PDB file of C-alpha atoms and ligand atoms in Angstrom:
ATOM      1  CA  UNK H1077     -94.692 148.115 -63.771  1.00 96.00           C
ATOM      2  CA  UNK H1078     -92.645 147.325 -60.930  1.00 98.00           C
ATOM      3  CA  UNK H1079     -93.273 144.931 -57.667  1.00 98.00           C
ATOM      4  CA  UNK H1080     -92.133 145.689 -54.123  1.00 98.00           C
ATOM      5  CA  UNK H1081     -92.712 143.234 -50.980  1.00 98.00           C
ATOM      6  CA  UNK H1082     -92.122 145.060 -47.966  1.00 98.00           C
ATOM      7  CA  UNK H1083     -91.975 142.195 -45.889  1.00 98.00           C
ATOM      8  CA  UNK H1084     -89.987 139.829 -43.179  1.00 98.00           C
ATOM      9  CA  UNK H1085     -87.097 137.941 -43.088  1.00 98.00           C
ATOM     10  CA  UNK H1086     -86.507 135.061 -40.993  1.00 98.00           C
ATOM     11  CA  UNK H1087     -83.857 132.059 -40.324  1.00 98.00           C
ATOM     12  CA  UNK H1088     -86.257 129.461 -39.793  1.00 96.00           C
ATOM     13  CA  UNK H1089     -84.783 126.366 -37.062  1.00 97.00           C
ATOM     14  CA  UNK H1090     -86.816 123.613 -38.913  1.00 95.00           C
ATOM     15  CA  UNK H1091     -87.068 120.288 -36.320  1.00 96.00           C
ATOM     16  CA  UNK H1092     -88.993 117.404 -37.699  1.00 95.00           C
ATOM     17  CA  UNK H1093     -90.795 115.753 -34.988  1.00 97.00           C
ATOM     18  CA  UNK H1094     -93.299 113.019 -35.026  1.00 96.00           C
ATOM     19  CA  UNK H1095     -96.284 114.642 -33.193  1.00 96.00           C
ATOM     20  CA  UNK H1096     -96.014 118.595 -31.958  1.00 97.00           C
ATOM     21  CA  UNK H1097     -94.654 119.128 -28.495  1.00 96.00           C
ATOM     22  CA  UNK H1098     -97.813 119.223 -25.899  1.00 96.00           C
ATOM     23  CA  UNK H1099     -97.810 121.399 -22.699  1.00 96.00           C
ATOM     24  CA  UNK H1100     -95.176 120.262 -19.741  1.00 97.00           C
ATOM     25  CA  UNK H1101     -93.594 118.209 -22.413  1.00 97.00           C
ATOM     26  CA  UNK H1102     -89.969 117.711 -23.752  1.00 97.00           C
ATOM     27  CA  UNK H1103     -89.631 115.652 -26.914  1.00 97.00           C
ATOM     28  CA  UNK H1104     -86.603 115.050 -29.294  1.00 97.00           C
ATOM     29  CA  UNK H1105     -86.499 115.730 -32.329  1.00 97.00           C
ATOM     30  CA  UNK H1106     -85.168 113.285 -35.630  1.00 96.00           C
ATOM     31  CA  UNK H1107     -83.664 115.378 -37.340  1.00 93.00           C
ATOM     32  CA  UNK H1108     -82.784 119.650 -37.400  1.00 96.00           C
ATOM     33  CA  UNK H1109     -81.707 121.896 -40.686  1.00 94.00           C
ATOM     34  CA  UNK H1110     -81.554 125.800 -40.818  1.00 95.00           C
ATOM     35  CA  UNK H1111     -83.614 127.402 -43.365  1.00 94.00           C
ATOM     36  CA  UNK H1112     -83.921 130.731 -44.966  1.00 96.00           C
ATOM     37  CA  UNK H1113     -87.421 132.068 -44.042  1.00 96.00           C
ATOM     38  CA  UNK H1114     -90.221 134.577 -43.467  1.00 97.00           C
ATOM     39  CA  UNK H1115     -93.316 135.169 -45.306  1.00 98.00           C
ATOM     40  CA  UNK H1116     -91.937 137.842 -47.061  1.00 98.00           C
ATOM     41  CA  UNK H1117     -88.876 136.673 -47.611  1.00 98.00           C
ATOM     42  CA  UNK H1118     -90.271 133.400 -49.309  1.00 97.00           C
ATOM     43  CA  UNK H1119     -92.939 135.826 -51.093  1.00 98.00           C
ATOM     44  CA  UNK H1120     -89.963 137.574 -53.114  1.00 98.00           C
ATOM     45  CA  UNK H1121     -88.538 134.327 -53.639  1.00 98.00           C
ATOM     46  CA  UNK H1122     -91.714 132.859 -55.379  1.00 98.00           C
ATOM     47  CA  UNK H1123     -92.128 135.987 -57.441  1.00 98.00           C
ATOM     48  CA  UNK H1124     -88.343 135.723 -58.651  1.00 98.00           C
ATOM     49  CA  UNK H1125     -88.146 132.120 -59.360  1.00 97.00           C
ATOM     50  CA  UNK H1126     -91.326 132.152 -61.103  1.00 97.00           C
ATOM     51  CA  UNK H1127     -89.740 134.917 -63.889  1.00 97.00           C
ATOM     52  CA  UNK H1128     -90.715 138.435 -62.215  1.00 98.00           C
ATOM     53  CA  UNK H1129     -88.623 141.159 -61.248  1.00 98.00           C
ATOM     54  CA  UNK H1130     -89.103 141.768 -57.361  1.00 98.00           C
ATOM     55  CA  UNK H1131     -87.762 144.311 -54.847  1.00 98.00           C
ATOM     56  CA  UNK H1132     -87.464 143.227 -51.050  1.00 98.00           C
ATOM     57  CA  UNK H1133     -87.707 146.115 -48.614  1.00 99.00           C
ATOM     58  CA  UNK H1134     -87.593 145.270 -44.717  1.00 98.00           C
ATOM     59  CA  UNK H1135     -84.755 144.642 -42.088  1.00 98.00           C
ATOM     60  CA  UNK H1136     -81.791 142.461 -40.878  1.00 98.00           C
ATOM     61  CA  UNK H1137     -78.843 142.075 -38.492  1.00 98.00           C
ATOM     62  CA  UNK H1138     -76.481 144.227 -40.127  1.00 98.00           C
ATOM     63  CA  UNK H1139     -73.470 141.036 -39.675  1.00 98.00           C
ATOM     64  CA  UNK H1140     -75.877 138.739 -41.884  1.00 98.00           C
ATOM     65  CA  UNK H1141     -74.125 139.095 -44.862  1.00 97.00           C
ATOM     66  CA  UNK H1142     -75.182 135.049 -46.301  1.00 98.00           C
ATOM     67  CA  UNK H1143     -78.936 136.110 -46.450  1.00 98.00           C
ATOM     68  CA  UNK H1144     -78.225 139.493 -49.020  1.00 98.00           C
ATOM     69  CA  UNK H1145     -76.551 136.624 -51.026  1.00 98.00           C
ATOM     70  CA  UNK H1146     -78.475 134.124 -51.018  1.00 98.00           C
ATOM     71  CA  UNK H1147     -81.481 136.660 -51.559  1.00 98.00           C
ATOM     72  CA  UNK H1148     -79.026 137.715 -55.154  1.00 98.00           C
ATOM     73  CA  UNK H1149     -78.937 134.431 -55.797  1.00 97.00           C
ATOM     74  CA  UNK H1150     -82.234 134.003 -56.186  1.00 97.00           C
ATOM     75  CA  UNK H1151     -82.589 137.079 -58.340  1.00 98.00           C
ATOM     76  CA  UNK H1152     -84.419 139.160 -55.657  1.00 98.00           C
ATOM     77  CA  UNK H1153     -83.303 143.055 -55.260  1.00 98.00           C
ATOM     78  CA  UNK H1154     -82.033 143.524 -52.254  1.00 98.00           C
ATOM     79  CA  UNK H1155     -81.408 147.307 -52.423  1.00 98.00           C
ATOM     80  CA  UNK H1156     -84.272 148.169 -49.578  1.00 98.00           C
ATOM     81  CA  UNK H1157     -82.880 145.910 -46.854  1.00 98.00           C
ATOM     82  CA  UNK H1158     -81.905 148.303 -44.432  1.00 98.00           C
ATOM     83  CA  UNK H1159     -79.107 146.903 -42.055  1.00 98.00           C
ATOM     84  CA  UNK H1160     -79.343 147.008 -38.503  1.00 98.00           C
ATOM     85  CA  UNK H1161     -78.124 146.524 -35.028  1.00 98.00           C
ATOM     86  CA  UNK H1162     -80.829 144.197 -33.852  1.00 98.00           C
ATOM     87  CA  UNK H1163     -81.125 140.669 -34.305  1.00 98.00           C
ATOM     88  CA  UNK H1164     -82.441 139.288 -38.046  1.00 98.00           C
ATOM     89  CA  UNK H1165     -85.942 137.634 -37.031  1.00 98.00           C
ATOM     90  CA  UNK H1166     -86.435 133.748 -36.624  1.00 98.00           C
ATOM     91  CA  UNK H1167     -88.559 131.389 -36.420  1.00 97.00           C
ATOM     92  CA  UNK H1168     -88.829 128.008 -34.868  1.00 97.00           C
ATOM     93  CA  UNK H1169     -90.783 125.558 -36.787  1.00 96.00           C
ATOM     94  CA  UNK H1170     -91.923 121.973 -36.065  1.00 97.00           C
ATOM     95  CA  UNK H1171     -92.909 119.615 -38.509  1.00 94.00           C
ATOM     96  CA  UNK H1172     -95.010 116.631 -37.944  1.00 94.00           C
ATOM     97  CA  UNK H1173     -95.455 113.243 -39.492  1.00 92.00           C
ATOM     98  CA  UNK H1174     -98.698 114.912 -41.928  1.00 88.00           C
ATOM     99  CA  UNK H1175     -96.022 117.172 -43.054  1.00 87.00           C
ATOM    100  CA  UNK H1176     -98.343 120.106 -41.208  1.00 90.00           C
ATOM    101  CA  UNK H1177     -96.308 122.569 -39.321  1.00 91.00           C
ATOM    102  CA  UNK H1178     -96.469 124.543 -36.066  1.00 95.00           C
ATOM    103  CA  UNK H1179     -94.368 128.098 -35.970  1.00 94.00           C
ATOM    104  CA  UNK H1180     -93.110 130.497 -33.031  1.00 96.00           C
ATOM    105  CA  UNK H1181     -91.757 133.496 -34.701  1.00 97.00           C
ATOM    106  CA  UNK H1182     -89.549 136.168 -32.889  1.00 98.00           C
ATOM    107  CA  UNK H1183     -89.478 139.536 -34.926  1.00 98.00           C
ATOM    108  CA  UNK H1184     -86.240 141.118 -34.075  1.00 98.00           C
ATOM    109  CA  UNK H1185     -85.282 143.273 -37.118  1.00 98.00           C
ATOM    110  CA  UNK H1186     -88.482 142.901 -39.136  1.00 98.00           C
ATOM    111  CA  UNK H1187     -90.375 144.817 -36.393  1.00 98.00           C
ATOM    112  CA  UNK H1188     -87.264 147.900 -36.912  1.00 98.00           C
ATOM    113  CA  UNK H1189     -89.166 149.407 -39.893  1.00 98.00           C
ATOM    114  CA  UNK H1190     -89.086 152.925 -39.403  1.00 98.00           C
ATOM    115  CA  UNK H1191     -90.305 155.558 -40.967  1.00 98.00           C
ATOM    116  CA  UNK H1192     -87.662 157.314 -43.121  1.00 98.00           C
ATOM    117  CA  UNK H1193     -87.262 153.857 -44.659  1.00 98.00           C
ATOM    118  CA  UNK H1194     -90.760 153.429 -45.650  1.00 98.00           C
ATOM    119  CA  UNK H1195     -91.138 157.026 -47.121  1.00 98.00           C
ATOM    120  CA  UNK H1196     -87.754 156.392 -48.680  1.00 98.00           C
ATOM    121  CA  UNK H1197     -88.726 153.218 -50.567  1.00 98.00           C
ATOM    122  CA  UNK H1198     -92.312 154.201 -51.733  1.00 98.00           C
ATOM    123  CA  UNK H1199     -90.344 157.367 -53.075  1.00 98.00           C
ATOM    124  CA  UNK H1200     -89.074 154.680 -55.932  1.00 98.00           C
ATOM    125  CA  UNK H1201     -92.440 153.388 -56.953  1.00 98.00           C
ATOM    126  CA  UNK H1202     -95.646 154.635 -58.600  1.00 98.00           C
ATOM    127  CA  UNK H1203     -98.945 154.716 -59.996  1.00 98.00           C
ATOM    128  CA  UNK H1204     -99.697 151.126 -61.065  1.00 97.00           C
ATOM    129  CA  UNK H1205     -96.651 149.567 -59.573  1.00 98.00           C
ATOM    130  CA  UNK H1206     -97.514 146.138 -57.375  1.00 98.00           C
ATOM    131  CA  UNK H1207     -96.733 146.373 -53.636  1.00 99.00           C
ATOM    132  CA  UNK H1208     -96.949 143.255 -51.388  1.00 99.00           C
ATOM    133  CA  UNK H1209     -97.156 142.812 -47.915  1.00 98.00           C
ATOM    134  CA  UNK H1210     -97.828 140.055 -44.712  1.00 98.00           C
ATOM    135  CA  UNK H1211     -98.271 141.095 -41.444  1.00 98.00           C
ATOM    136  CA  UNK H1212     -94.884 140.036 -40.051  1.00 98.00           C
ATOM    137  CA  UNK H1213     -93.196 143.856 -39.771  1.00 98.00           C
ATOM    138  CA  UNK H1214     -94.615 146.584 -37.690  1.00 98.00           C
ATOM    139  CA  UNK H1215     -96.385 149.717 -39.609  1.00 98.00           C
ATOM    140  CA  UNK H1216     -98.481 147.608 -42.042  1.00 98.00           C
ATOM    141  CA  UNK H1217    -100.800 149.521 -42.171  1.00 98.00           C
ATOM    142  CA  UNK H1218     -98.677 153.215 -42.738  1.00 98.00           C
ATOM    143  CA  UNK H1219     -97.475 151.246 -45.226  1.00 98.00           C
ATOM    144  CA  UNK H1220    -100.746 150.716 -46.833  1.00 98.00           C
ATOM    145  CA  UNK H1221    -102.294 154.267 -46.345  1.00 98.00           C
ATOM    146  CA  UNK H1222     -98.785 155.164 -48.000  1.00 98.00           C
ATOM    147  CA  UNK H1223     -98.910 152.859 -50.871  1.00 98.00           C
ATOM    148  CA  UNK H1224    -102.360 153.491 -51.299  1.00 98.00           C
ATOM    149  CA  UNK H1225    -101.659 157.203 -51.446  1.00 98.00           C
ATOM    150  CA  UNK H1226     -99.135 156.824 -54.420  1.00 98.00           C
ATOM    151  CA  UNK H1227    -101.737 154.473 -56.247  1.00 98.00           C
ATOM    152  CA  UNK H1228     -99.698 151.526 -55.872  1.00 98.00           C
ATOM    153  CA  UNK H1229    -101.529 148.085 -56.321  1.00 98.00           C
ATOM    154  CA  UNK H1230    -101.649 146.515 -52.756  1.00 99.00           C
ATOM    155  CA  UNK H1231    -101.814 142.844 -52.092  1.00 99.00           C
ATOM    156  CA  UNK H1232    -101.824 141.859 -48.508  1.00 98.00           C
ATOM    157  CA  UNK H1233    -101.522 138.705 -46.658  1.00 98.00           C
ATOM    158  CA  UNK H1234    -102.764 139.547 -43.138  1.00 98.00           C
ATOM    159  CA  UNK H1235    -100.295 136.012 -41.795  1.00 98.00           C
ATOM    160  CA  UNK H1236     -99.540 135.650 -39.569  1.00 97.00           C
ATOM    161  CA  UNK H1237    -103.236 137.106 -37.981  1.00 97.00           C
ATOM    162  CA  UNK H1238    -103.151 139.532 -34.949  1.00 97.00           C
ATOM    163  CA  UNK H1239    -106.497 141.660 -33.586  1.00 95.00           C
ATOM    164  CA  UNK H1240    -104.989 144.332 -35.149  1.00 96.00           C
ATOM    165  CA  UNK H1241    -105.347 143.475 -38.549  1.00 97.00           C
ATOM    166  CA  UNK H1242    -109.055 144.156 -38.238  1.00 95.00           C
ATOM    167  CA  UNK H1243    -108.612 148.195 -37.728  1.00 96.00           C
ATOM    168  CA  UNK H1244    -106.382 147.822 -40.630  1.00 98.00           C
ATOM    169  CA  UNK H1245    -107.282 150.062 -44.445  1.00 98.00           C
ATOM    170  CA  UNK H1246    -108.212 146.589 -45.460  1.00 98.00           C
ATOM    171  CA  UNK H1247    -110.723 148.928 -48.179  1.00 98.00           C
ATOM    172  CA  UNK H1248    -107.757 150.415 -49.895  1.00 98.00           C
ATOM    173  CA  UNK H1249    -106.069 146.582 -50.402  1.00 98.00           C
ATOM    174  CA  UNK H1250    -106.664 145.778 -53.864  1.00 98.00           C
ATOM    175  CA  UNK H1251    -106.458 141.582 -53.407  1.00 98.00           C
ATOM    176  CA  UNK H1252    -106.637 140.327 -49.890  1.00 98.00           C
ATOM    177  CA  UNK H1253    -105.032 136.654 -49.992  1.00 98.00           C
ATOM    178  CA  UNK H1254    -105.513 134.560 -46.648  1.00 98.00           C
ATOM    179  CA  UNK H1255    -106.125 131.014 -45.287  1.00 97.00           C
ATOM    180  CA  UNK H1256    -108.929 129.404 -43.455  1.00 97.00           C
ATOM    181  CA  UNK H1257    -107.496 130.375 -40.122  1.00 96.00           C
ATOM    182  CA  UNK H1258    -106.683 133.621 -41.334  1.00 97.00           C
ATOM    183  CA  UNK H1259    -110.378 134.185 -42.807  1.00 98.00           C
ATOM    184  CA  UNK H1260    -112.515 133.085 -39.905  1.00 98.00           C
ATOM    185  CA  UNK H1261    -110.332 135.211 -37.545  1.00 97.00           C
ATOM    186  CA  UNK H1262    -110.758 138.263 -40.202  1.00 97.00           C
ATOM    187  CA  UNK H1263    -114.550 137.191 -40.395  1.00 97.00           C
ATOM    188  CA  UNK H1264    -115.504 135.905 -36.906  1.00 97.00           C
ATOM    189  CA  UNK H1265    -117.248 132.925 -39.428  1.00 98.00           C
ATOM    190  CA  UNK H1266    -116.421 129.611 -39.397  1.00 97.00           C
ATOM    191  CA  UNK H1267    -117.585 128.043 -43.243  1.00 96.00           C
ATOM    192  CA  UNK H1268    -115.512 129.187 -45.759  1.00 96.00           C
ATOM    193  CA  UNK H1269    -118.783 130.136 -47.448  1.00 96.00           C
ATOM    194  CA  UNK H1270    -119.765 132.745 -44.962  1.00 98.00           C
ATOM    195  CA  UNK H1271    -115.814 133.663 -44.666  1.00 98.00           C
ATOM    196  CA  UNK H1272    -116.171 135.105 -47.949  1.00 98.00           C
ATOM    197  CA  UNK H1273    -119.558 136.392 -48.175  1.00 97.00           C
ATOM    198  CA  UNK H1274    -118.986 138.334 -44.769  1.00 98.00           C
ATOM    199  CA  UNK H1275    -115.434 139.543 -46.305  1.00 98.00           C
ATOM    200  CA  UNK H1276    -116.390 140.726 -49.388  1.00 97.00           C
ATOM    201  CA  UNK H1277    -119.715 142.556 -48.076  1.00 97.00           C
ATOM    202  CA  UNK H1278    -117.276 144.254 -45.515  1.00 97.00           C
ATOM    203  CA  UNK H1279    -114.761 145.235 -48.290  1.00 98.00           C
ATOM    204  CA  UNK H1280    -116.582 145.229 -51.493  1.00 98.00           C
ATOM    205  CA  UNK H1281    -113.787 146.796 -53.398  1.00 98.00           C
ATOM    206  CA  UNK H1282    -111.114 143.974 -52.517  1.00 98.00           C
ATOM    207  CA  UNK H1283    -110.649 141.245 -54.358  1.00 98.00           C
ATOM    208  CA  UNK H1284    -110.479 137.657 -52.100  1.00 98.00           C
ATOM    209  CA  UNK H1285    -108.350 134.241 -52.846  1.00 98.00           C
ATOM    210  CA  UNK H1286    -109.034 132.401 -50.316  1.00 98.00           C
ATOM    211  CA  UNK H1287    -106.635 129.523 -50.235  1.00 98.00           C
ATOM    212  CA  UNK H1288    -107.706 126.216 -48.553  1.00 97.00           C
ATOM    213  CA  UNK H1289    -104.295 123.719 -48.979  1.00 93.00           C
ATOM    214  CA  UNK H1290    -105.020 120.284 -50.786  1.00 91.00           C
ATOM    215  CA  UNK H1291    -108.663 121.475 -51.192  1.00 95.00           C
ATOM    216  CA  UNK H1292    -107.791 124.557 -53.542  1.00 97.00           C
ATOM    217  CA  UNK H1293    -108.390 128.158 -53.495  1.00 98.00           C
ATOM    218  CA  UNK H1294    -111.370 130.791 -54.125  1.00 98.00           C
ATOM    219  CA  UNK H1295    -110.886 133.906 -55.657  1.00 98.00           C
ATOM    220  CA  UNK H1296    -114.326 136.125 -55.150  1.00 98.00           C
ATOM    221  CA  UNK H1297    -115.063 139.738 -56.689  1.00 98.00           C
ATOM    222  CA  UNK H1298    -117.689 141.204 -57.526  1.00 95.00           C
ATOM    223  CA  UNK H1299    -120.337 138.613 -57.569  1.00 89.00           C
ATOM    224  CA  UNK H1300    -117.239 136.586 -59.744  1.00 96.00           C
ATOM    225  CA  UNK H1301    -116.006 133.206 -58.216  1.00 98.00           C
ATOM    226  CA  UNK H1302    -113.525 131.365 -59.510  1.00 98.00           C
ATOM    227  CA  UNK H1303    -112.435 127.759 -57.745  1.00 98.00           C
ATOM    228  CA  UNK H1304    -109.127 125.912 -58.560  1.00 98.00           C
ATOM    229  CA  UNK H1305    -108.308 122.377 -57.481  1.00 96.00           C
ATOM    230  CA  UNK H1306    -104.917 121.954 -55.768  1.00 94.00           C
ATOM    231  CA  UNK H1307    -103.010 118.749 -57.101  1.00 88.00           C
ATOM    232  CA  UNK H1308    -102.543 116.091 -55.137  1.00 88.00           C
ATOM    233  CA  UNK H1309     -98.766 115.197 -53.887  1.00 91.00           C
ATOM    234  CA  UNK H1310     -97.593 113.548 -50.711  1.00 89.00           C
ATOM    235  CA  UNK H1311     -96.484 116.645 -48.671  1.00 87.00           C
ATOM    236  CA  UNK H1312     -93.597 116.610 -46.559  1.00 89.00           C
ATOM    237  CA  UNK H1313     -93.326 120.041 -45.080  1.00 86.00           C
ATOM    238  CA  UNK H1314     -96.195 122.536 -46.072  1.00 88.00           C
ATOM    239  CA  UNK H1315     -93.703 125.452 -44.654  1.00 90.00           C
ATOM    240  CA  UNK H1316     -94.127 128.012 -47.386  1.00 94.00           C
ATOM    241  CA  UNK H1317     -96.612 126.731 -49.681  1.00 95.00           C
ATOM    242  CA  UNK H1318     -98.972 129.563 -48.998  1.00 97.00           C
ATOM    243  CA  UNK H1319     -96.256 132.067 -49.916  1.00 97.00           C
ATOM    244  CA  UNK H1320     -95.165 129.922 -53.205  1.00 98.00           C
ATOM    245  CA  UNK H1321     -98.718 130.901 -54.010  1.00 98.00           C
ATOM    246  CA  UNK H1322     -98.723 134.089 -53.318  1.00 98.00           C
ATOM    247  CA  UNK H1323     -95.697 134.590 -55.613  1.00 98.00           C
ATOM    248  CA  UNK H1324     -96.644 133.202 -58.357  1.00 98.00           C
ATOM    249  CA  UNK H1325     -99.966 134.502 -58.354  1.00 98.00           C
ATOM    250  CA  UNK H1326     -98.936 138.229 -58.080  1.00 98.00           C
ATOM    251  CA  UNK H1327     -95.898 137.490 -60.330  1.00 98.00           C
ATOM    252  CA  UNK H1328     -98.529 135.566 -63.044  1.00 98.00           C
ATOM    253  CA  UNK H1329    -100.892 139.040 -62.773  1.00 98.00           C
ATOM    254  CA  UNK H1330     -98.096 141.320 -63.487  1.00 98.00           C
ATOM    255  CA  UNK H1331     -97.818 138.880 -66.842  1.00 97.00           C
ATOM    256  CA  UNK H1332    -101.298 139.972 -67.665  1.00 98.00           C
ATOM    257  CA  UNK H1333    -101.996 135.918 -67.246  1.00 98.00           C
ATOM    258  CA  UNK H1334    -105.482 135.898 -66.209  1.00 98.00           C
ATOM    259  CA  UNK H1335    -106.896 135.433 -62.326  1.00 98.00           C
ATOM    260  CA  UNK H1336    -107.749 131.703 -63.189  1.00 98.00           C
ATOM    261  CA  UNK H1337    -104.733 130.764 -65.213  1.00 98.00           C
ATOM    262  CA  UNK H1338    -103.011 132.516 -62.760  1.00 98.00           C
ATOM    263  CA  UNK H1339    -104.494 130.823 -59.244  1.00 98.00           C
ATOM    264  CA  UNK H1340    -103.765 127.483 -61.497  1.00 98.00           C
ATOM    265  CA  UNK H1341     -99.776 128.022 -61.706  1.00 97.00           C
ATOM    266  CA  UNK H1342     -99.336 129.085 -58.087  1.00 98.00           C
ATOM    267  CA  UNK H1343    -101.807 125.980 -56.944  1.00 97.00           C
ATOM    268  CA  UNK H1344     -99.238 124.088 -59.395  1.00 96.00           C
ATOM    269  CA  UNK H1345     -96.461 125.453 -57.698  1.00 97.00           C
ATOM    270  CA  UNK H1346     -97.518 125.467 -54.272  1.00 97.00           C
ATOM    271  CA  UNK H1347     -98.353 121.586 -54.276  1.00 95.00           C
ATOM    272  CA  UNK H1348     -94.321 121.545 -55.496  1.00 95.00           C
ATOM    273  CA  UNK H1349     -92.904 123.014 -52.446  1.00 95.00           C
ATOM    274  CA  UNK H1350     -94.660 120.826 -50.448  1.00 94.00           C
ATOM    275  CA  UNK H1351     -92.547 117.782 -51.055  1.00 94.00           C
ATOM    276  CA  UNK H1352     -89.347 119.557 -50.245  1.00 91.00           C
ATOM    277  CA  UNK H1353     -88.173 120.087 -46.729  1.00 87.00           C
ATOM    278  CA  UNK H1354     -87.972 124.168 -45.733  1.00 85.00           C
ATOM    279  CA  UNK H1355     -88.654 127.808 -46.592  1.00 86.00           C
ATOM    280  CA  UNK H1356     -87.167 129.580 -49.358  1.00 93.00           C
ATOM    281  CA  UNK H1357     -85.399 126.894 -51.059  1.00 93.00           C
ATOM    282  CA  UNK H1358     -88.303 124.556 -51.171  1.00 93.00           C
ATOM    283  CA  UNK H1359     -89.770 126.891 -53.966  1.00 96.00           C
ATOM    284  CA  UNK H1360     -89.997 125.516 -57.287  1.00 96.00           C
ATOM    285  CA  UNK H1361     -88.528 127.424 -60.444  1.00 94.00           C
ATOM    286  CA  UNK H1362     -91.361 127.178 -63.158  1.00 84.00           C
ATOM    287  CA  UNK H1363     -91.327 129.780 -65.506  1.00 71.00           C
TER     288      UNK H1363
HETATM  289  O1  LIG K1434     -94.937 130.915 -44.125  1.00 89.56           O
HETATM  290  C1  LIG K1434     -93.803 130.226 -43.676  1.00 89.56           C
HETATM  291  C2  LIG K1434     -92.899 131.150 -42.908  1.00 89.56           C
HETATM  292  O2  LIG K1434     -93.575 131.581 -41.746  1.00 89.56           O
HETATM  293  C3  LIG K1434     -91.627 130.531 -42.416  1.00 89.56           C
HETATM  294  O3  LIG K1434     -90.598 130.600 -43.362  1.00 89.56           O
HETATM  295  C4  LIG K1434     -91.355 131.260 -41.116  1.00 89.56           C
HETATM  296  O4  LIG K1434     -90.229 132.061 -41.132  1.00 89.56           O
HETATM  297  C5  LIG K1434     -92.627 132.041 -40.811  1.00 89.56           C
HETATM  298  O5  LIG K1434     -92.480 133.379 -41.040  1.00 89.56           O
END
């Protein structure tokens, strides 16, 4: 059984300021470092450090040599990054005192999937195999008619949210993992409660995590819930977090660890990269 995450990859301009910048305002910042980013990017990154074989698939400038390296270094497979004329995505992150963040992305080359790549990727994967996605690339949801198609095991994040996420397959996901935000956008319901109940009458088939930070996460299925504390750290910079979980969630499945045991080490690791400062390289390596 392999994994794929088709997915995004960003340079993420991290500035730490003490409150985030209000309209018609200009504020300094204390202090600036460049990241490696993207939810997809940090995705592979989880599942890697945390023992599991991934494959990245998506797109970057093709003069952005550092990030294929850096991606080797971390043990992800970069043979599915297609390189391309336009710009590798970013994203331009502030950080407040709480340690909560506030993010602009631009796409540039993660909205440059095209087709031909796609087809040419799923051709390497089959029945069984994992595939994981956000919704930071364009064709999402080809991608998931596609994947679904081959039988391929779909987790989807639908982060960051846009309207169209809700004409998505969403039926033919096999875990949906998403956030509070994420699930009363999906849901149109505020309670977390009702988030789920709405989701999983909607898609009956799909398993739900529902992660809520320092308060845990929910996984719900088929009249199954299962809730897992979060352990308590002082965070610095909760960039990433919810893609350390993600990671090692997906990579824990694909151990055959079960859901609970498996929610428990990306909670575990998740609380981790919240004390470090960044993207990628604020994921723990707990294997
Ligand atoms: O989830 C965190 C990520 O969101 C950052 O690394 C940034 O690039 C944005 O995609």
């Amino acid at each position: 059984m392999k994994i794929l995450n088709f997915g995004s990859i960003n340079k993420d301009l991290v500035y730490n300021v003490e409150d985030f910048v209000k309209p018609g305002e200009t504020i300094s910042s204390r202090d600036y470092g460049l990241y490696l980013g993207g939810k997809g990017l940090n995705q592979s990154v989880a599942i890697s450090k945390s023992g599991s074989e991934v494959y990245h698939a998506g797109c970057i400038n093709k003069s952005d040599h550092s990030i294929i390296s850096d991606l080797k270094k971390w043990g992800v497979n970069t043979d599915y990054i297609n390189k391309i004329d336009e710009a590798t995505g970013h994203a331009i992150i502030q950080i407040n005192q709480d340690g909560e963040n506030s993010i602009i992305i631009h796409g540039g080359a993660n909205n440059c999937v095209e087709k031909d790549q796609i087809d040419m990727v799923l051709s390497n994967f089959n029945e069984g195999d994992y595939i994981l996605l956000q919704n930071e690339i364009n064709s999402v949801n080809e991608i998931i008619e596609k994947a679904h198609k081959k039988g391929l095991r779909i987790f989807f994040n639908p982060a960051p949210y846009s309207s169209a996420v809700n004409n998505y397959s969403i039926e033919k996901v096999n875990t949906l993992i998403y956030n509070e935000t994420e699930g009363q956008r999906l849901s149109g319901k505020k309670d977390y409660n009702q988030i789920i109940k709405t989701l999983s009458n909607k898609y009956p088939n799909t398993r739900q995590i529902l992660t809520l930070g320092e308060r845990g996460s929910i996984y719900s299925f088929d009249k199954n819930t299962i809730k897992v504390k979060a352990e308590s750290v002082k965070t610095i910079d909760s960039t990433a977090a919810g893609d350390t979980y993600i990671g090692y969630y997906i990579s824990s499945l694909s151990k055959k660890v079960s859901v609970k045991q498996s929610m428990k080490i990306a909670s575990q690791a998740a609380s981790i990269a919240t004390t470090i400062v960044g993207g990628a390289n604020s994921i723990p390596e707990i294997n």
